[in-house]
Tab-separated table of C-alpha atoms in Angstrom:
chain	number	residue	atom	x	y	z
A	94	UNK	CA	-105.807	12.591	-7.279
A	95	UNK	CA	-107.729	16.159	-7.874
A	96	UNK	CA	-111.180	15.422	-7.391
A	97	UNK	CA	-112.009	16.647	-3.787
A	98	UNK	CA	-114.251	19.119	-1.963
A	99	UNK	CA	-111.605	20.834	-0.655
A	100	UNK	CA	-110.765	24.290	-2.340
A	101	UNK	CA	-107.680	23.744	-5.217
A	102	UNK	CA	-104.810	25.450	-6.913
A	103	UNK	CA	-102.966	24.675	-9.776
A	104	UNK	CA	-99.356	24.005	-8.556
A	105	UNK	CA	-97.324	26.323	-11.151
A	106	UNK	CA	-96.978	24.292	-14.269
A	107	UNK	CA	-96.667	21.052	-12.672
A	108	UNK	CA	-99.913	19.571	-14.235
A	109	UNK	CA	-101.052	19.057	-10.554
A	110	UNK	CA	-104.205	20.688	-8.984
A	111	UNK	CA	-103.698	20.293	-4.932
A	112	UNK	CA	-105.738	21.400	-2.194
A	113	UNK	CA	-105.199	24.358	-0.258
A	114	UNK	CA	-104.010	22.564	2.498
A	115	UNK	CA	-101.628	19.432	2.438
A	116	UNK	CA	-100.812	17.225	4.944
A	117	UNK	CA	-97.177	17.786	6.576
A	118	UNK	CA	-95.522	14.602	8.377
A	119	UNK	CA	-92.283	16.254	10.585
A	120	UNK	CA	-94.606	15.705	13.326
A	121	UNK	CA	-95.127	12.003	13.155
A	122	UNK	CA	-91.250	11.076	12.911
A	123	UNK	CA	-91.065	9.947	16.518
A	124	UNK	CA	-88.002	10.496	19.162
A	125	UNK	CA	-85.010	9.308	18.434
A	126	UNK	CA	-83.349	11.993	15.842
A	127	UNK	CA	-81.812	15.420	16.422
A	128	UNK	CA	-85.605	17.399	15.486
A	129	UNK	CA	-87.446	15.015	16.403
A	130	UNK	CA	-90.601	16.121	18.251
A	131	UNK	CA	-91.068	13.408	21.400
A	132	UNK	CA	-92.475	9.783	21.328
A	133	UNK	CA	-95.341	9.034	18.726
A	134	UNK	CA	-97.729	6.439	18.231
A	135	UNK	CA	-97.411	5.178	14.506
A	136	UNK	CA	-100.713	3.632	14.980
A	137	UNK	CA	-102.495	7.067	15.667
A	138	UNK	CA	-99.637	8.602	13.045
A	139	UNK	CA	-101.452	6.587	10.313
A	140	UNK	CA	-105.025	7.449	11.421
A	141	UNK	CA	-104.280	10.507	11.311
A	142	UNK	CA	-103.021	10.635	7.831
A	143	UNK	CA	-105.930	8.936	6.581
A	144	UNK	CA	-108.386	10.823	8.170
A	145	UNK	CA	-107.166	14.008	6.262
A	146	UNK	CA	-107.011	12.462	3.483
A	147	UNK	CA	-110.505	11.385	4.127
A	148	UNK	CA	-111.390	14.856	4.709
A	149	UNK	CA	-110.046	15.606	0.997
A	150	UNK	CA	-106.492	16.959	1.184
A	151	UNK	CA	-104.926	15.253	-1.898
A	152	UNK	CA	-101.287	16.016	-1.065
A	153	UNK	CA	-98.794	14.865	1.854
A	154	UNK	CA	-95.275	16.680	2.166
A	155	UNK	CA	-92.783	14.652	3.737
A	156	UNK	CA	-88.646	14.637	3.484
A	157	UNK	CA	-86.182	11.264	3.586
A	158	UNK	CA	-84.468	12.837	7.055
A	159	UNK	CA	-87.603	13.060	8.964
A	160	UNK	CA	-87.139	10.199	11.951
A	161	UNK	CA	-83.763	9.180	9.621
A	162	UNK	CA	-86.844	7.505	7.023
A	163	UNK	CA	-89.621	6.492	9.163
A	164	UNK	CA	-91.699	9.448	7.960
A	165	UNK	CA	-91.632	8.286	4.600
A	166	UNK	CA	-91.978	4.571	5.455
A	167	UNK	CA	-95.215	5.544	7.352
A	168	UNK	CA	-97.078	7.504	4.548
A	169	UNK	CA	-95.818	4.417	2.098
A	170	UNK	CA	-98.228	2.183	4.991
A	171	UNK	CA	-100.706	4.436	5.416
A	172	UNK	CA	-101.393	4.963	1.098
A	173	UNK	CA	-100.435	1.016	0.307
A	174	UNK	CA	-104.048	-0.669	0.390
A	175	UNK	CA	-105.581	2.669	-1.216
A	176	UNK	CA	-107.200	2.371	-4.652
A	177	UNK	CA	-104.738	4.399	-6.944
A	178	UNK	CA	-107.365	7.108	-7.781
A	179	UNK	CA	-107.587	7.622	-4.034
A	180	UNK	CA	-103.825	8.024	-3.626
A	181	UNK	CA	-102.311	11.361	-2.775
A	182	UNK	CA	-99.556	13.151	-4.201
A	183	UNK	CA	-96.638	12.612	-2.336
A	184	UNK	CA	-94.057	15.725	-2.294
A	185	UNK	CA	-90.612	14.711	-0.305
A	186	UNK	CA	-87.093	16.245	0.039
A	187	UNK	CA	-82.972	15.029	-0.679
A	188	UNK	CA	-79.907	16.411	0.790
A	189	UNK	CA	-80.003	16.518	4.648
A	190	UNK	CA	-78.020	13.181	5.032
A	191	UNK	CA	-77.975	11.655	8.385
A	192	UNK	CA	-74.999	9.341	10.091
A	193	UNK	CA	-77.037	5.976	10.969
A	194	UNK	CA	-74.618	5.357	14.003
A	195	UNK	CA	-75.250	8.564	15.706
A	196	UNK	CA	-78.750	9.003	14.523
A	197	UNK	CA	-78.739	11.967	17.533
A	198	UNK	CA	-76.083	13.909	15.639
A	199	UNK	CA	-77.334	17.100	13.235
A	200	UNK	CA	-77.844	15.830	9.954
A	201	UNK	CA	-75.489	17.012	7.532
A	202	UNK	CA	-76.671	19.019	4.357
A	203	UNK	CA	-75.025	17.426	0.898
A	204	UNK	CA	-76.158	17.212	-2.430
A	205	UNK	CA	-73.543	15.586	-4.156
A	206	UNK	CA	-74.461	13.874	-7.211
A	207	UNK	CA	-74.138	10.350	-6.178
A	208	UNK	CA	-75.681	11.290	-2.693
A	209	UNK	CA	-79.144	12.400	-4.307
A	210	UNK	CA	-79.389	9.557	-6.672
A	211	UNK	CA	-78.687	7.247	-3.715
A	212	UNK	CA	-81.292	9.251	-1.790
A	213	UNK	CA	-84.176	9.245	-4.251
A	214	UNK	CA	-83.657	5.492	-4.491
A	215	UNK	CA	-84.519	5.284	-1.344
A	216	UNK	CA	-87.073	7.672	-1.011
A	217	UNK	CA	-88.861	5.642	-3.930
A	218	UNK	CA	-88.413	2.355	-1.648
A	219	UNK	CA	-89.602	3.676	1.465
A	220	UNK	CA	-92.916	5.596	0.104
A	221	UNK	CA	-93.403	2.352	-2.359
A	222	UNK	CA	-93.881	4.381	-5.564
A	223	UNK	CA	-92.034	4.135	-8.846
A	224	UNK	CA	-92.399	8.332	-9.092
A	225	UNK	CA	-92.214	11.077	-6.914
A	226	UNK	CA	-94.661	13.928	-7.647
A	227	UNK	CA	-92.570	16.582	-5.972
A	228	UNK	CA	-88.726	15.790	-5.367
A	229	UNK	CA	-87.429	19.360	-3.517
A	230	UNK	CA	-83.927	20.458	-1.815
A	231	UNK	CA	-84.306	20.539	1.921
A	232	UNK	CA	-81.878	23.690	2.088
A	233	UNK	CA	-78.844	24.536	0.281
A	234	UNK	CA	-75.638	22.529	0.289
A	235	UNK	CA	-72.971	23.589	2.733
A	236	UNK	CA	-71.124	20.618	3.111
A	237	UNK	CA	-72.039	21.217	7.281
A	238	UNK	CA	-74.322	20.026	9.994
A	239	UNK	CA	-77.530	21.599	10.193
A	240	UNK	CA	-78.020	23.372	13.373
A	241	UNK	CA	-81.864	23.646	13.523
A	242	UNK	CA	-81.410	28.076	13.846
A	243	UNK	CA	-84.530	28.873	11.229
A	244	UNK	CA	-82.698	31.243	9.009
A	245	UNK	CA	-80.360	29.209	7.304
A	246	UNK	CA	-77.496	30.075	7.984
A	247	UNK	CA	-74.499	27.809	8.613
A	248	UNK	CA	-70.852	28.225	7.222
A	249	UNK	CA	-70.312	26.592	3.768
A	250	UNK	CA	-67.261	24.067	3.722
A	251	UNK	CA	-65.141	24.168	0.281
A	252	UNK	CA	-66.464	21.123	-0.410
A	253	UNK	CA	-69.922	22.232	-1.018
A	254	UNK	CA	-71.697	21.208	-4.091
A	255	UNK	CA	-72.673	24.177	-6.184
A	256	UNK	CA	-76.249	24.919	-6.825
A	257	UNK	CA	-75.629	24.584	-10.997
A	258	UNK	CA	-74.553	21.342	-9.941
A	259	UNK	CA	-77.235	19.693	-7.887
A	260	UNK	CA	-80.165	21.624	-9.734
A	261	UNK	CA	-78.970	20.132	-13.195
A	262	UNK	CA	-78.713	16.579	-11.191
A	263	UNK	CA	-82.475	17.447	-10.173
A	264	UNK	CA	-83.290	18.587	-13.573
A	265	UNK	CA	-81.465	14.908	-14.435
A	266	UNK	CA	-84.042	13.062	-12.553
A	267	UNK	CA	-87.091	14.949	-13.663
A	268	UNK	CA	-86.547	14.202	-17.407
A	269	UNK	CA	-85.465	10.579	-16.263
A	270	UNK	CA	-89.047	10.297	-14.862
A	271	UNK	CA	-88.285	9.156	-11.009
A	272	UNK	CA	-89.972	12.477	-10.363
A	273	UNK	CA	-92.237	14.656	-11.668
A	274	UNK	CA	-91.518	18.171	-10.584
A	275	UNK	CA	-88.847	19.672	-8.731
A	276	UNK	CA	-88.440	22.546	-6.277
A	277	UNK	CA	-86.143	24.370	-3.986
A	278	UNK	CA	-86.792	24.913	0.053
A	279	UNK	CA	-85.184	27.527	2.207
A	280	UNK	CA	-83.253	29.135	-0.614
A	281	UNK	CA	-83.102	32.648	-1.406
A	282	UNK	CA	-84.778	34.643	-4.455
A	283	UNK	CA	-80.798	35.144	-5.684
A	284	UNK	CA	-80.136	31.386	-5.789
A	285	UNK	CA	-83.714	30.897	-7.387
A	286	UNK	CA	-82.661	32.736	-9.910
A	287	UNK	CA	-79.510	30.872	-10.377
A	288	UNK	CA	-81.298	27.976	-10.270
A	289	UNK	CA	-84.046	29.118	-12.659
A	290	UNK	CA	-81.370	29.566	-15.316
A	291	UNK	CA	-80.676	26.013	-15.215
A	292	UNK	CA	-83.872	24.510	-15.229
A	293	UNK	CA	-87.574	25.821	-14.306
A	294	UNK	CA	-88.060	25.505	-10.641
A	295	UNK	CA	-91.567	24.117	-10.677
A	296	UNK	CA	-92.133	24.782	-6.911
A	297	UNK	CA	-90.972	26.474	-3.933
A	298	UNK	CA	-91.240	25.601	-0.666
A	299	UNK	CA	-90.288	28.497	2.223
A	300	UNK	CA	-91.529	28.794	5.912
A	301	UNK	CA	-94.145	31.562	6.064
A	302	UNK	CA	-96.468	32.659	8.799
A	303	UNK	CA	-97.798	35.453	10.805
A	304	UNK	CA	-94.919	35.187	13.214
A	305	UNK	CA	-92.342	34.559	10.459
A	306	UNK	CA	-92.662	36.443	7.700
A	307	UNK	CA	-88.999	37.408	5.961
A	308	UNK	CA	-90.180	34.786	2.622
A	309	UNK	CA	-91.967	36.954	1.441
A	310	UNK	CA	-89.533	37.944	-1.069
A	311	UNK	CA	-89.427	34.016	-2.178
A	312	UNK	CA	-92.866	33.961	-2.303
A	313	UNK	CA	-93.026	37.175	-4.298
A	314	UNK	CA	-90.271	35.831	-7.090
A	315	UNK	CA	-92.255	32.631	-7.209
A	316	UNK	CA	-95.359	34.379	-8.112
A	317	UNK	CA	-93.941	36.176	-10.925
A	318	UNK	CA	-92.365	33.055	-12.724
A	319	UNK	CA	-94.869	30.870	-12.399
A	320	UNK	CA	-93.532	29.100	-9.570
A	321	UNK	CA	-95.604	27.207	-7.676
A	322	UNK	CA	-95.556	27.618	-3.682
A	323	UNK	CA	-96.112	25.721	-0.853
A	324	UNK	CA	-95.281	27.436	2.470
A	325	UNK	CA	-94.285	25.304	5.789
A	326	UNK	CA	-94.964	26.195	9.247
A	327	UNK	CA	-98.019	28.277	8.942
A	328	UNK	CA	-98.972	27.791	12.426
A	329	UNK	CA	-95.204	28.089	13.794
A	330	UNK	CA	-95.007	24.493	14.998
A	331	UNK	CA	-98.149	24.762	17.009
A	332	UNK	CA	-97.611	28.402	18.671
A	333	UNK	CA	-100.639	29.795	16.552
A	334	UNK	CA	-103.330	26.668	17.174
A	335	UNK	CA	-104.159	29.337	19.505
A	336	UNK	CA	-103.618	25.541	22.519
A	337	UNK	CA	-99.956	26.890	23.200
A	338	UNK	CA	-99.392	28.727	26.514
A	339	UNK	CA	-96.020	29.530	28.443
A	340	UNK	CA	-97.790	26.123	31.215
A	341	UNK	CA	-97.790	23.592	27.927
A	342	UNK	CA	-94.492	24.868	26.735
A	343	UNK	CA	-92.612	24.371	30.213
A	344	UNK	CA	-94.113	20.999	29.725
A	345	UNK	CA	-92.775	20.411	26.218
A	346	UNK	CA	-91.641	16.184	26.475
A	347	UNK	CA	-88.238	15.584	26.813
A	348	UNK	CA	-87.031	15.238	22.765
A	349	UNK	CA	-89.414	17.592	21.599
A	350	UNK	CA	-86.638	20.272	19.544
A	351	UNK	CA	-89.700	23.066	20.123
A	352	UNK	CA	-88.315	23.101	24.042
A	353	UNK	CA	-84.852	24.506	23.393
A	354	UNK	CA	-85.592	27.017	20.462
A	355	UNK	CA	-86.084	30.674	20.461
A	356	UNK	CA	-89.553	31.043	19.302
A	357	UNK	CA	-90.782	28.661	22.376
A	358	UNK	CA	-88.054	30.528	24.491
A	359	UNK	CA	-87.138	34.600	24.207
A	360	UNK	CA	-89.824	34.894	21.497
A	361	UNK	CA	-92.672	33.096	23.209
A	362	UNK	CA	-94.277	36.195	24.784
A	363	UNK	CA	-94.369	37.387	21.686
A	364	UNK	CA	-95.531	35.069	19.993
A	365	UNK	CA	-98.335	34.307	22.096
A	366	UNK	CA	-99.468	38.142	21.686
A	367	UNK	CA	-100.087	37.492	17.926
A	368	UNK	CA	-101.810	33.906	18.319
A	369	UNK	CA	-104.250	36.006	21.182
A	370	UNK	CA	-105.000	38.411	18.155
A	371	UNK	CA	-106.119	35.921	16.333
A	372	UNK	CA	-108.905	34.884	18.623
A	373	UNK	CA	-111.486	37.291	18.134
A	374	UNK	CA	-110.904	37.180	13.789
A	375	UNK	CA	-112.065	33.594	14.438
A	376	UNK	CA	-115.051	33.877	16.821
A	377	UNK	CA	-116.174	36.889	14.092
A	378	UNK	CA	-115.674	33.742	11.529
A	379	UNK	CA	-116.499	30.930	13.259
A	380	UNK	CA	-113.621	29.031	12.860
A	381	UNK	CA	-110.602	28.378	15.391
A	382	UNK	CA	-107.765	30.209	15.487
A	383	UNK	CA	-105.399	27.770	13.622
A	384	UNK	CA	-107.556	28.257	10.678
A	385	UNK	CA	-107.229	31.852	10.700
A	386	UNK	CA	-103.522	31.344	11.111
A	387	UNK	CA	-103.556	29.644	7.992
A	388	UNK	CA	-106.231	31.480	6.162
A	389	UNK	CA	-103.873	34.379	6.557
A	390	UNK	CA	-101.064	32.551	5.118
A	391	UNK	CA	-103.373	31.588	1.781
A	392	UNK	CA	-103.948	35.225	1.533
A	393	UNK	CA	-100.870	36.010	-0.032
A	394	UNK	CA	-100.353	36.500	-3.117
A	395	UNK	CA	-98.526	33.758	-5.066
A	396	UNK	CA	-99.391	31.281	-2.619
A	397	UNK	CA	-100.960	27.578	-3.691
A	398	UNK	CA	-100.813	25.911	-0.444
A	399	UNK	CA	-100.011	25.678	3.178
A	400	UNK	CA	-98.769	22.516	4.676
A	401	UNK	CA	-100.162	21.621	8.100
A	402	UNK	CA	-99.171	19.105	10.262
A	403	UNK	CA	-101.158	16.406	12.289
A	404	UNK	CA	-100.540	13.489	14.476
A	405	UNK	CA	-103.897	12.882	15.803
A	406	UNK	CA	-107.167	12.897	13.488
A	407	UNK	CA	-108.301	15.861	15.896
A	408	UNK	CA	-106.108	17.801	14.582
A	409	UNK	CA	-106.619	17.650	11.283
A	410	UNK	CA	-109.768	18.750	12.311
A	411	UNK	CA	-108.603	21.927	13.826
A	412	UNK	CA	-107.634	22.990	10.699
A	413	UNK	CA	-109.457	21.553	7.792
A	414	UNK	CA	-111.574	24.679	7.133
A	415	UNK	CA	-108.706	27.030	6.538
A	416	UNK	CA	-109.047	26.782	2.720
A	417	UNK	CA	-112.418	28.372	2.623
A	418	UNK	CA	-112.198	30.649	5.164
A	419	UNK	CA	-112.102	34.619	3.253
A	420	UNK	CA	-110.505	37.262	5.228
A	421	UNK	CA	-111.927	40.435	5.180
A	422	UNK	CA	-109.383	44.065	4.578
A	423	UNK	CA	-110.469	44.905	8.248
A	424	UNK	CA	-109.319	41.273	9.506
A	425	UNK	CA	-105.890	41.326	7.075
A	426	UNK	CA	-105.486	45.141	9.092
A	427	UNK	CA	-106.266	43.991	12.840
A	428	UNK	CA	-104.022	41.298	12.443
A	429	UNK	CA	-101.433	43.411	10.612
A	430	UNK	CA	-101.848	46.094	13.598
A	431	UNK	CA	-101.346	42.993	16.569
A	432	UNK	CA	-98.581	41.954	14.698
A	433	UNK	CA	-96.301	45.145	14.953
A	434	UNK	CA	-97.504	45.820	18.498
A	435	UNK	CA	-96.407	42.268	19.187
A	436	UNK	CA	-92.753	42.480	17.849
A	437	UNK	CA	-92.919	39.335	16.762
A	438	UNK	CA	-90.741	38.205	13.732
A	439	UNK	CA	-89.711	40.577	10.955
A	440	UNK	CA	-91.067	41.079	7.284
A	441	UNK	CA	-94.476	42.562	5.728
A	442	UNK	CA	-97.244	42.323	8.398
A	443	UNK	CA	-100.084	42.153	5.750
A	444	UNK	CA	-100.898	40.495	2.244
């Protein structure tokens, strides 16, 4: 599916023209799991979905771990009864492998051979598609629990798989044809390289946004090997909607993962500072905030898409714009200037 109103990219060499914005489904995995983000409503989840992709974005990211599977089941319901030129692309993720009787427990992260052909089996199943268009490594292999801290870090047990190892497994199942492309998430420019060597990495996939900004390294190797990108968390898991305030946050539901980390704890005045920056960019623009958030993200250089996420069709609607919306030097500078008074996050403060 390419034919849309929304603005497009070419996604590296993947053959694949995708909006500017894709559809992100974390959000939508329900309670239940170890990041899981509070009760849902499936029934809204799926409305939601399909009003976005009513609204033109032509791409949904997902990954088998969010809600232990129910993510992906739910986009597989929400696509079934389209007609196939209407169906999305559907990008999801291997190797953060859960422990079905203590579903609560950090998932772990493996990529064992046997583990990601088990996992892609499954992914196929649950989305009800015979390919994947984008099959991408949640985060390197450890061999360890993933304690949600945002940097990756984590100690690496001696039974880690290498990276030559699972890459040439991915590599395995692109020529195969269960998937299409294949990229790497929250790994560093050294182990894209080491990767690269193998195999092209046809995508990237690293958090990015005015509040966390230390990819830009990632994003800056991607761009000059023809690597496409797709950066999560442009609006820092809701902090720059520009709707957060320290009120809503005390309020956070109980199972919502936002109300125990650092950026909705110690960083929060912070990070409120740079979503209140944004404010007057988008009354100059007329746009909301979130869409600045984002537009800032597209900005960059080397950057095909931001994925946003949405479990109500409202807001998908807070956001829908941020693919046309042009930034002017003086914005890109204003923002750049709230940015360093606010302290928030580390890295470049402007494209």
């Amino acid at each position: 599916m390419t034919n849309t109103h929304l603005p497009t990219r070419a996604l590296g060499s993947t053959g694949m023209d995708i909006t500017r914005l894709g559809l992100g489904s974390w959000a939508v995995s329900g309670a239940g799991w170890y990041f899981g983000w509070g009760t849902t409503d499936d029934a809204e989840s799926i409305t939601a979905i399909r009003h976005a992709l009513d609204a033109g974005v032509n791409w949904i990211d997902t990954a088998a771990v969010y809600g232990l599977g129910h993510s992906e089941e739910l986009i597989g319901k929400a696509v079934a009864q389209l007609p196939e030129g209407d169906r999305p692309y559907l990008f999801t993720k291997v190797g953060l492998v859960w422990d079905p009787d203590n579903p609560q427990a950090a998932p772990r992260r493996i990529m064992k051979p046997a583990s990601v052909r088990r996992e892609v089996e499954d992914s196929l199943r649950r989305l009800g598609v015979e390919r994947i268009d984008l099959y991408q490594v949640h985060w390197p292999d450890t061999g360890e629990s993933l304690e949600y801290a945002g940097d990756g870090s984590g100690a690496v047990s001696p039974n880690a798989t290498p990276l030559e190892e699972y890459w040439q497994v991915m590599a395995d199942l692109k020529a195969e044809g269960k998937v299409r492309a294949i990229g790497l998430s929250n790994h560093s420019p050294e182990q894209l390289a080491a990767a690269e060597r193998i195999a092209h990495v046809d995508v990237v996939q690293p958090p990015f946004s005015a509040i966390h900004r230390s990819a830009a390294d990632e994003i800056a190797w991607a761009h000059a090997h023809g690597t496409g990108v797709i950066t999560y968390s442009p609006l820092q898991s809701g902090l720059l909607t520009g709707t957060f305030s320290a009120d809503r946050v005390a309020n956070l539901p109980a199972g919502d993962w936002r109300a125990a980390h650092r950026d909705f704890t110690t960083g929060l005045a912070a990070n409120l500072r740079v979503a209140d920056a944004l404010r007057p960019v988008a009354e100059r623009h007329g746009v909301t905030v979130a869409e600045v958030a984002i537009a800032w993200v597209l900005a960059w250089p080397g950057i095909t898409g931001a994925i946003v996420g949405a479990r109500k069709p409202g807001q998908v609607d807070g956001w829908i714009g941020a693919g046309s919306v042009e930034l002017t030097p003086a914005d890109l500078e204003e923002i750049a200037a709230a940015i360093t008074t606010s302290g928030a996050g580390t890295g470049p403060v402007r494209p």
